[in-house]
Coordinates of C-alpha atoms in Angstrom, one line a residue:
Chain E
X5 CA -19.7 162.2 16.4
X6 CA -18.3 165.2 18.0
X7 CA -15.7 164.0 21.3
X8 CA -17.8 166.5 23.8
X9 CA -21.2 165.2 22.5
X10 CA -19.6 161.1 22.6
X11 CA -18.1 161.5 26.0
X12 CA -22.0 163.4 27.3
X13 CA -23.4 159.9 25.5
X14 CA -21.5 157.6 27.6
X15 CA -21.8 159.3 31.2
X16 CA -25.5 158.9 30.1
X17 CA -25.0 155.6 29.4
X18 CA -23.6 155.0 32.5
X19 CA -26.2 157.1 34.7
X20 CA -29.5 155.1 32.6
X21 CA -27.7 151.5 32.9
X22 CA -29.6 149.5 35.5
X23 CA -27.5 148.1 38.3
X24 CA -25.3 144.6 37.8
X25 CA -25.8 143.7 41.6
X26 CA -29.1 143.2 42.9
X27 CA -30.1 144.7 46.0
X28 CA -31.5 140.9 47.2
X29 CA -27.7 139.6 46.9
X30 CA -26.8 143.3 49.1
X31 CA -29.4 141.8 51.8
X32 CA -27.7 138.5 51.3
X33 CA -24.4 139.7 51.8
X34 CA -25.7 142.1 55.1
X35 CA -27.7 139.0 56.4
X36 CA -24.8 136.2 56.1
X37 CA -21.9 138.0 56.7
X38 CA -22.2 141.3 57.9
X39 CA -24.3 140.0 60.5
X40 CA -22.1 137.6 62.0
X41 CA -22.1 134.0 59.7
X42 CA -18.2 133.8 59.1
X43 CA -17.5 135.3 62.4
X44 CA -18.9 131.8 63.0
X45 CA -16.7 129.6 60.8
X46 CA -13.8 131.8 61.6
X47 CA -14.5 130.8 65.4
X48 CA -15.2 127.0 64.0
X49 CA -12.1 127.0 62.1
X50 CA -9.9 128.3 65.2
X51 CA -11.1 126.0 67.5
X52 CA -10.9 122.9 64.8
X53 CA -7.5 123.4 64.4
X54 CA -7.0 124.6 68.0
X55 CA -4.8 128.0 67.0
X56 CA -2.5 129.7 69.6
X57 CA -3.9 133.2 69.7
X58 CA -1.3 135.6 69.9
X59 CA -2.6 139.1 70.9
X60 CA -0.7 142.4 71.1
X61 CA -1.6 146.1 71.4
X62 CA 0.7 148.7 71.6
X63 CA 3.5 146.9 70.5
X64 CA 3.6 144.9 74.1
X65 CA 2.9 141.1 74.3
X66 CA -0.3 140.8 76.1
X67 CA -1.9 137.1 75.6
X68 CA -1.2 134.0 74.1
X69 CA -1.7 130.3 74.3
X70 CA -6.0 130.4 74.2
X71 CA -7.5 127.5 73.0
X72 CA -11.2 128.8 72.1
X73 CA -14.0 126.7 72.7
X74 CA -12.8 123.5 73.5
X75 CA -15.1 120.6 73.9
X76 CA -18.0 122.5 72.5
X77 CA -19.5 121.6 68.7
X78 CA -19.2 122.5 65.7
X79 CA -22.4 123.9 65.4
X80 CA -23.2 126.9 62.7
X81 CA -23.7 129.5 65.5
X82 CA -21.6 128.8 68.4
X83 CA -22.2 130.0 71.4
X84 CA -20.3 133.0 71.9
X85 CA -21.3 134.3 74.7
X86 CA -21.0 131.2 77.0
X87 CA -17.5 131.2 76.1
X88 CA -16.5 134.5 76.4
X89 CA -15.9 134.3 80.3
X90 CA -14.4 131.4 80.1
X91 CA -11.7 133.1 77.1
X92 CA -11.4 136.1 79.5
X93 CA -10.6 134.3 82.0
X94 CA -7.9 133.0 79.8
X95 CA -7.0 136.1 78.3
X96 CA -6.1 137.7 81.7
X97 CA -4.7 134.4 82.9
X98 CA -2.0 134.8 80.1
X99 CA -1.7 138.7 80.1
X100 CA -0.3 138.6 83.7
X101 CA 2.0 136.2 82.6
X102 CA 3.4 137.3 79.7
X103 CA 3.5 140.9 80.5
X104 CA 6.0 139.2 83.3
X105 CA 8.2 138.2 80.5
X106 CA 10.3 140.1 78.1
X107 CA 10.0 140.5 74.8
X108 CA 12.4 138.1 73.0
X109 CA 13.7 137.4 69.7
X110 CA 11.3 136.1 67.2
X111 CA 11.9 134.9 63.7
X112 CA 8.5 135.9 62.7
X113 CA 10.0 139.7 62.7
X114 CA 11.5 138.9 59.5
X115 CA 8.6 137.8 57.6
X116 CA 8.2 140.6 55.0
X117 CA 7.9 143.8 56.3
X118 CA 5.2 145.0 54.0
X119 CA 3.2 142.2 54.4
X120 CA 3.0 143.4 58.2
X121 CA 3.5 147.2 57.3
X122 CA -0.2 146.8 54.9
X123 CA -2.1 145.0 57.1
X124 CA -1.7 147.3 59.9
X125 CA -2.0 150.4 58.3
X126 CA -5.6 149.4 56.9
X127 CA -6.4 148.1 60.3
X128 CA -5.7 151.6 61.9
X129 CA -7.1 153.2 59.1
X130 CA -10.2 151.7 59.7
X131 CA -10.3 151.8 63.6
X132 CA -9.4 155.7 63.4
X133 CA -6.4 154.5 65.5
X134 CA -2.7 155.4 65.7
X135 CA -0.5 153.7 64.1
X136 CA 1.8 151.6 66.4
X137 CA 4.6 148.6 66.4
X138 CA 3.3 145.5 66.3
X139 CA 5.1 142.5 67.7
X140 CA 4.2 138.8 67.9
X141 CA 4.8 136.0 70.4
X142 CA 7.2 133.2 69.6
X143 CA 6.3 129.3 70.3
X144 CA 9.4 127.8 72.0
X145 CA 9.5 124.5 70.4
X146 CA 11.8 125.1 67.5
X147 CA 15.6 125.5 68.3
X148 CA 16.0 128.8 65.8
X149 CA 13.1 130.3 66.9
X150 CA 12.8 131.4 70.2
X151 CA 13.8 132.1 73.8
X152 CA 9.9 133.5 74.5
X153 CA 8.2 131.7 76.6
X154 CA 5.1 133.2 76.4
X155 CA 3.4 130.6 74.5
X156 CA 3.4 127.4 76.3
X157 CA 1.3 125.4 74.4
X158 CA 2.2 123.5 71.3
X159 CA -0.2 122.0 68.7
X160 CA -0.3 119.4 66.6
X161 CA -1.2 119.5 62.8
X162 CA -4.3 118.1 62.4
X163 CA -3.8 116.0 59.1
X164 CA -6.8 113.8 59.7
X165 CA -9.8 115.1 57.4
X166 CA -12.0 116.8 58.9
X167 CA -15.7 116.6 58.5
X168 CA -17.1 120.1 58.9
X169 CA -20.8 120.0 59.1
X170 CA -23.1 122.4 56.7
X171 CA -22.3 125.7 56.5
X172 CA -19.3 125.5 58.4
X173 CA -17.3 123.8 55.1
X174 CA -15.1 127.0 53.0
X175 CA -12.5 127.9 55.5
X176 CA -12.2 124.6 57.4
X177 CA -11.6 122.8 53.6
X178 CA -9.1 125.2 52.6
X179 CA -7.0 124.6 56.0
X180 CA -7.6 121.0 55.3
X181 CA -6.5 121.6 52.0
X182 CA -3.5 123.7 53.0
X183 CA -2.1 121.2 55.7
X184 CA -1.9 118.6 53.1
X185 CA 0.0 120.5 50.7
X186 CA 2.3 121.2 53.6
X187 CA 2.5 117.1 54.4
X188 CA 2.9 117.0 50.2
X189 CA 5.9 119.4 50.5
X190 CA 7.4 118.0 53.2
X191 CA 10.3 116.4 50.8
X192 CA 10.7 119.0 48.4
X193 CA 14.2 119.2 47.9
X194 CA 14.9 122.8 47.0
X195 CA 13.1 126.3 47.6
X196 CA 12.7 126.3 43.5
X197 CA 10.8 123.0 43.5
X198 CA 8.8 123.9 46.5
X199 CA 7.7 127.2 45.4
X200 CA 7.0 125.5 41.7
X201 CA 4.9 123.0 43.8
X202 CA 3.1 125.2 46.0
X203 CA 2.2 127.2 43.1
X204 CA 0.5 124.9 41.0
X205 CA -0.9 123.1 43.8
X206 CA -2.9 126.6 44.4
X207 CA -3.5 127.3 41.1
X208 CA -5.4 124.0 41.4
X209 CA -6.9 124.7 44.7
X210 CA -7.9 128.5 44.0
X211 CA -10.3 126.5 41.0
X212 CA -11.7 124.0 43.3
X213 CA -11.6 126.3 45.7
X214 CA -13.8 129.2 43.9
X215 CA -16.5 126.2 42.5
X216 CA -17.0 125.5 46.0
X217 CA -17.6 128.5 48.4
X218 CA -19.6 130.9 48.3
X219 CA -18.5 133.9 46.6
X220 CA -19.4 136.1 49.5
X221 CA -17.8 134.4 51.6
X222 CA -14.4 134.6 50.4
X223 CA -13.2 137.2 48.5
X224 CA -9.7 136.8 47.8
X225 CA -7.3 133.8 47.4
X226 CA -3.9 134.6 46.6
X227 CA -0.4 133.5 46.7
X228 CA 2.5 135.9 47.4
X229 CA 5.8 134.6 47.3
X230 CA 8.1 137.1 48.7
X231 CA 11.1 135.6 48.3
X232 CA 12.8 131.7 48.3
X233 CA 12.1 131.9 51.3
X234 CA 9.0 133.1 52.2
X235 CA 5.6 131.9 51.2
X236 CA 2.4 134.1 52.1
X237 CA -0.6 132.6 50.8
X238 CA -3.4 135.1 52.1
X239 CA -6.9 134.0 52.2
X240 CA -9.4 137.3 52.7
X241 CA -12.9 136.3 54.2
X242 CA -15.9 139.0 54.3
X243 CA -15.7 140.4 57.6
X244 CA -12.4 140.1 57.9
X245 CA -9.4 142.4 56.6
X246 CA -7.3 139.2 55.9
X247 CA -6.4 136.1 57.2
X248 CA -3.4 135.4 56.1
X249 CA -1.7 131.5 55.9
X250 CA 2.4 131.6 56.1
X251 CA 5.3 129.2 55.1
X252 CA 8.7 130.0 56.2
X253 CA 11.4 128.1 54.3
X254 CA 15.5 127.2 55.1
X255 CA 18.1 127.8 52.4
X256 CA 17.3 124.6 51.8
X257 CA 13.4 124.8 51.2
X258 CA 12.2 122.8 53.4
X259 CA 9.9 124.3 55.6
X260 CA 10.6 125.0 59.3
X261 CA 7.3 127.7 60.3
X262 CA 3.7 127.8 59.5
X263 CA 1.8 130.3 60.7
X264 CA -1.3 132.2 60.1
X265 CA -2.7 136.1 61.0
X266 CA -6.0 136.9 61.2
X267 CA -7.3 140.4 61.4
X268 CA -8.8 142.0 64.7
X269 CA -11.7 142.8 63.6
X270 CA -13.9 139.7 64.6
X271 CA -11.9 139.5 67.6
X272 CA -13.4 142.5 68.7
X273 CA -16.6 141.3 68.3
X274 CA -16.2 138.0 70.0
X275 CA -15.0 140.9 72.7
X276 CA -12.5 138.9 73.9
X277 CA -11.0 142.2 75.6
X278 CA -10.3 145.9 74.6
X279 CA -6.8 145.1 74.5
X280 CA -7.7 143.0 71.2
X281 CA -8.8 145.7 68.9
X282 CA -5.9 147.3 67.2
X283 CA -4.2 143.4 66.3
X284 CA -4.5 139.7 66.5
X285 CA -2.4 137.3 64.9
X286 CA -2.7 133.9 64.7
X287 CA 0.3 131.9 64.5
X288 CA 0.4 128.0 63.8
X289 CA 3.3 125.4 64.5
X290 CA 3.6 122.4 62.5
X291 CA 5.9 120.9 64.9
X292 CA 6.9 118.5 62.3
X293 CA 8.2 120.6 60.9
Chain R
X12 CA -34.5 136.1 59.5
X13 CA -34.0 139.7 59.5
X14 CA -32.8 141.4 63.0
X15 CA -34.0 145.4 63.2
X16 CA -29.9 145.9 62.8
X17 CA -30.0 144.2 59.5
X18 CA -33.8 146.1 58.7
X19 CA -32.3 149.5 59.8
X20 CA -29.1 149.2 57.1
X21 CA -31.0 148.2 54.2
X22 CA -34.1 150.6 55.1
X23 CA -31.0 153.3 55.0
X24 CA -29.1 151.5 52.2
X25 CA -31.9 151.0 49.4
X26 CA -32.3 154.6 48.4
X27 CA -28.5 154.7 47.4
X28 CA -28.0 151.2 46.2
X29 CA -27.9 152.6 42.4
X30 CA -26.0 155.0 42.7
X31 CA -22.9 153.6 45.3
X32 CA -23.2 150.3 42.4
X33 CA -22.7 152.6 39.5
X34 CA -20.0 154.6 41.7
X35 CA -18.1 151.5 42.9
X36 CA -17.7 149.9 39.2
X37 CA -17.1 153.3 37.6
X38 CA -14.1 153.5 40.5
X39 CA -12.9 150.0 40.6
X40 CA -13.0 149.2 36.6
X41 CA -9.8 147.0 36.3
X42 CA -8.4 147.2 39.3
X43 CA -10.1 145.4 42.2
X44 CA -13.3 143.8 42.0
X45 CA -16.3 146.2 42.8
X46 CA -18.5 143.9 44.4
X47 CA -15.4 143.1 47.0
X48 CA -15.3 147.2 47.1
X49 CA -18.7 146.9 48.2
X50 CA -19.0 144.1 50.3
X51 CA -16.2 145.8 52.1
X52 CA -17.9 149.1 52.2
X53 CA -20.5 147.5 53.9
X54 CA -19.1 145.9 56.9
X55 CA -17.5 149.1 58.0
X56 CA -21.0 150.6 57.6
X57 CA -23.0 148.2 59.0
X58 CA -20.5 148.5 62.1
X59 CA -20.9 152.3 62.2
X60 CA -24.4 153.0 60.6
X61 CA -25.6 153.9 64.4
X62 CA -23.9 157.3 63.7
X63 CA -25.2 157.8 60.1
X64 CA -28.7 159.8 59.9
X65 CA -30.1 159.7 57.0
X66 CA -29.7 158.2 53.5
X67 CA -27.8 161.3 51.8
X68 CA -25.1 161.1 54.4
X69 CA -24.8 157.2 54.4
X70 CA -24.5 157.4 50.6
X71 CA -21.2 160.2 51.6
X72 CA -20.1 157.5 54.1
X73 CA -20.0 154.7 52.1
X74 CA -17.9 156.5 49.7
X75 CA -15.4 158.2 52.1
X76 CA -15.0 154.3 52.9
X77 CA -14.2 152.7 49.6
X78 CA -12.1 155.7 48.7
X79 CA -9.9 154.6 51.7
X80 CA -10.1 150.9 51.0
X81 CA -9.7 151.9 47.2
X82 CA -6.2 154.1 48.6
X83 CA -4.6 151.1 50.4
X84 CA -5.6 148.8 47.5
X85 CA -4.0 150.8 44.8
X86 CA -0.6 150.5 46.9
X87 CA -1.4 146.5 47.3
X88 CA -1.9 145.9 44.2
X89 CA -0.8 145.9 40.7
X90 CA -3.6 146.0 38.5
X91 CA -4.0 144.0 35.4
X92 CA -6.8 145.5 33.1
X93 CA -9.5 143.4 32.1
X94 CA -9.6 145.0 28.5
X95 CA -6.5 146.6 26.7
X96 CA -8.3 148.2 23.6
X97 CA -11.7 149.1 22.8
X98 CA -12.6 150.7 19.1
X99 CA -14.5 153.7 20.2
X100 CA -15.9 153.9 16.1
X101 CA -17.6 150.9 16.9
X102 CA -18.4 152.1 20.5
X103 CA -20.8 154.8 19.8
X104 CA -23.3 152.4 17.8
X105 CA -22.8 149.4 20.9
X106 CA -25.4 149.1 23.0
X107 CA -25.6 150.9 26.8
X108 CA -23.6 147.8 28.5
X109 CA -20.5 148.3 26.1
X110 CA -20.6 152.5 26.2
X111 CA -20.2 152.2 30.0
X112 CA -17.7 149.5 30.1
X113 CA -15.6 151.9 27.2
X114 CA -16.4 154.7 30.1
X115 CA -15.1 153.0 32.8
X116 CA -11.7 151.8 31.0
X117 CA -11.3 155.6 29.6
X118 CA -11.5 156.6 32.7
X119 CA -9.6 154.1 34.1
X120 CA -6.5 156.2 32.6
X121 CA -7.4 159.6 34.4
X122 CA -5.5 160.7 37.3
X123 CA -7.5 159.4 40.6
X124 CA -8.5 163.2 41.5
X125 CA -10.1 163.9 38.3
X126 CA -11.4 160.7 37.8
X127 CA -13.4 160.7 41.4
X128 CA -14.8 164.0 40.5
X129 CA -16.3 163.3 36.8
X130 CA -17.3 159.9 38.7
X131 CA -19.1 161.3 41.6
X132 CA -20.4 164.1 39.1
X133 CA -21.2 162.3 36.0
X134 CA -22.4 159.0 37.5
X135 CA -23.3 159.5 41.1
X136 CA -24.8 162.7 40.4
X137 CA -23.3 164.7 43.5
X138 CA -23.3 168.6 43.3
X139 CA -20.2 170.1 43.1
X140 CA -21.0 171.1 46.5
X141 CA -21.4 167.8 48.0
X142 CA -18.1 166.8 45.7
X143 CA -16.0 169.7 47.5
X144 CA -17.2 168.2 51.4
X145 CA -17.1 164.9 50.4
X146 CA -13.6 165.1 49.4
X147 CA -12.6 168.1 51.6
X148 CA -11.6 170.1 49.0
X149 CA -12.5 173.6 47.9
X150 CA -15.7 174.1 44.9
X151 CA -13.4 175.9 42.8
X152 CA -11.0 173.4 43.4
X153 CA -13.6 170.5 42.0
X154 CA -14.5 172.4 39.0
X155 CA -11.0 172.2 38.3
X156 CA -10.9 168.7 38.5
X157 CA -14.1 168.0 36.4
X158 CA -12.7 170.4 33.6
X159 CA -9.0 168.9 33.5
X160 CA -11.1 165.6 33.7
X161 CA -13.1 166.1 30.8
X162 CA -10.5 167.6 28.5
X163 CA -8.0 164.4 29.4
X164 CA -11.2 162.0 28.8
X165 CA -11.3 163.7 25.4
X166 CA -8.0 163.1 24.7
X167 CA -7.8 159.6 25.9
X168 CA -10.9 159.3 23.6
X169 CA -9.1 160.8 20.7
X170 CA -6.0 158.7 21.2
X171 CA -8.0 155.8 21.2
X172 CA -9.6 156.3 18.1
X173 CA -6.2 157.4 16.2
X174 CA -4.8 154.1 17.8
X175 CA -7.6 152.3 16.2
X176 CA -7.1 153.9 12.4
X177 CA -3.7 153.4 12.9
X178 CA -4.3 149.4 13.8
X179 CA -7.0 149.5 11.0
X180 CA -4.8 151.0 8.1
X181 CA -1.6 149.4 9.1

């Protein structure tokens, strides 16, 4: 067969193939996610594990410290706007404060730069926005971390399962998942045997993980180990440009930062203020740690 | 249940749903999964779809969107390719499924311009007018691309098939 006459078969090929994805799982997708369903468990899964939010824009602390929703159920639709005020509230609470306090030194400023460098350039790319620093609050707990004191409240890790009701059960389990690998890992001698642990134990969870949750959902489970170091495990949910789960090792592997960055873009939806739009990151301190 | 949000999208979305699939595998083949292309696609639509008119223009929109999610993905990631070798010979007797899956690796191996151009002209079925203001490029410009596209797709067709005799009689 001539090459012109075999390449003209195979474009027609392509154009007469009927379509893989059906246009019911498009209205699934649009109806359970674009809609608002993982804004939910994202929401759920804060609150469960009672994050620090730590907000900046324009490369200026603005907020920190908000615990979202407390003393409210899990329920699969949360009621946003009931607790918006009171998050506001919060949010302007904390943004007096902390733009009152100077910008301090922060060992999350070395986690990899490209890491940091990807994620806000597809956030700006996608708000139409200009590209700017982004810098992120310190907890004060940790001796070789920080002289901020823009976040004042500590959390604990919250190793006792969880029982997340229906619907609410993908992100929650993985975090459960994650905080026990953590407690696992807690004796690992060296950086090698840690990252040799982490990575089967992932390998292992990415399986169970992929059985369990809905594939639009979750699109993307990785691990990303940058150096001894560092460990990025990164977690993308639909709706979301990434969330993003962090170890930061010693020399001598044990692990002395967890934290976790979630994109804006839900954020801006729970409107929690303008201010939010451009990033949000979402840090975590295992204060055991 | 259905909200007149959700209604509107998919009452705009419907009429392109064949061809932004066929576009979004053709593009992604290998390298990123095409119903995460997609889904992503989506969300920024569904976010902006108040200033999209009519179903022509949302079909441009959703592809000026995954070309910029495909542009930040390609410097994320390194892509493994789900199939290394396929025997054209054999190819050209396989059934529709396997002739586009052949397509989509040959193309796989263009350069992104020409490859986005035979896509959106071969597959999507965009003029070359549509090509040139979807991209934001000139029309002679876009013939360019298709006929640099076409000749490398020959080649990478002919290299194939010598790599396969070669395999075959070695």
């Amino acid at each position: 067969m001539a090459k012109e006459t075999f390449i003209d078969d195979l474009f027609d090929a392509a154009r007469n193939e009927p379509t893989v994805r059906t246009l019911d799982s498009v209205e699934q997708f649009i109806q359970t996610t674009a809609a608002g369903t993982s804004t939910s468990l994202i929401v759920q899964w804060l609150k469960q594990y009672k994050m620090n939010i730590l907000i900046s824009a324009s490369g200026v602390i603005v907020a920190t410290s908000i615990f979202l929703f407390q003393g409210g159920n899990t329920t699969e639709n949360p009621e946003v706007s009931t607790t918006k005020a009171h998050v506001n509230q919060e949010f302007e609470e904390v943004s007096a404060e902390a733009a009152s306090e100077p910008d301090t030194e922060n060992p999350i400023r070395d986690e990899p730069k490209v890491v940091t460098e990807e994620i806000d350039e597809a956030n700006h790319e996608k708000e139409g926005v200009a590209k700017e620093p982004v810098q992120v609050a310190q907890a004060p707990t940790e001796p070789q971390t920080s002289k901020s004191s823009v976040v004042t409240s500590s959390v604990k890790t919250q190793t006792t399962p969880v029982k997340p009701n229906e619907g609410t059960t993908s992100i929650e389990s993985i975090v459960e998942e994650h905080l026990i690998v953590l407690e696992s890992a807690k004796g690992k001698a060296s950086a090698e045997a840690f990252e040799a642990y982490l990575t089967n134990h992932l390998k292992s969870l990415d399986y169970d993980f992929n059985s369990s949750v809905s594939k639009a959902e979750i699109r993307k489970f990785t691990l990303k180990l940058d150096n001894r170091y560092k460990a990025n495990f990164q977690m993308q949910v639909s709706g979301f440009d990434k969330l993003e789960l962090h170890w930061d090792l010693n020399e001598k592997g044990e692990i002395i930062n967890v934290w976790y960055r979630l994109d804006a873009k839900e954020i801006k939806e729970l409107d929690f203020s303008k201010a939010c739009k451009k990033s949000v990151k979402v840090k975590y301190r295992h204060e055991e740690f | 249940m259905r909200n007149n949000k959700q209604s509107e999208f998919l009452k705009l979305y419907t009429p392109v749903h064949e061809r932004f699939e066929k576009y979004c595998r053709a593009r992604t083949y290998g390298d990123y999964p095409y119903e995460d292309l997609m889904n992503d696609c989506f969300l920024v639509a569904y976010d902006k779809m108040d200033t999209i008119k009519d179903d022509q223009e949302f079909l441009r929109f959703l592809i000026g969107v995954s070309r910029r999610l495909l542009a930040n993905a390609s410097r994320k990631m390194k892509p493994e390719r789900m199939v290394d070798s396929m025997d054209p010979s054999a190819v050209a007797n396989a059934d529709s499924s396997i002739k586009v899956q052949f397509l989509h690796w040959c193309l796989s191996k263009l350069p992104e311009p020409q490859k986005e151009a035979l896509v959106l002209y071969e597959i999507v079925g965009f003029s070359i007018k549509e090509i040139a203001e979807s991209l934001e490029v000139t029309e002679a410009n876009i013939k360019k691309r298709l006929s640099r596209g076409r000749q490398k797709l020959k080649e990478v067709v002919e290299s194939e098939t010598q790599n396969e005799k070669g395999v075959k009689h070695g």
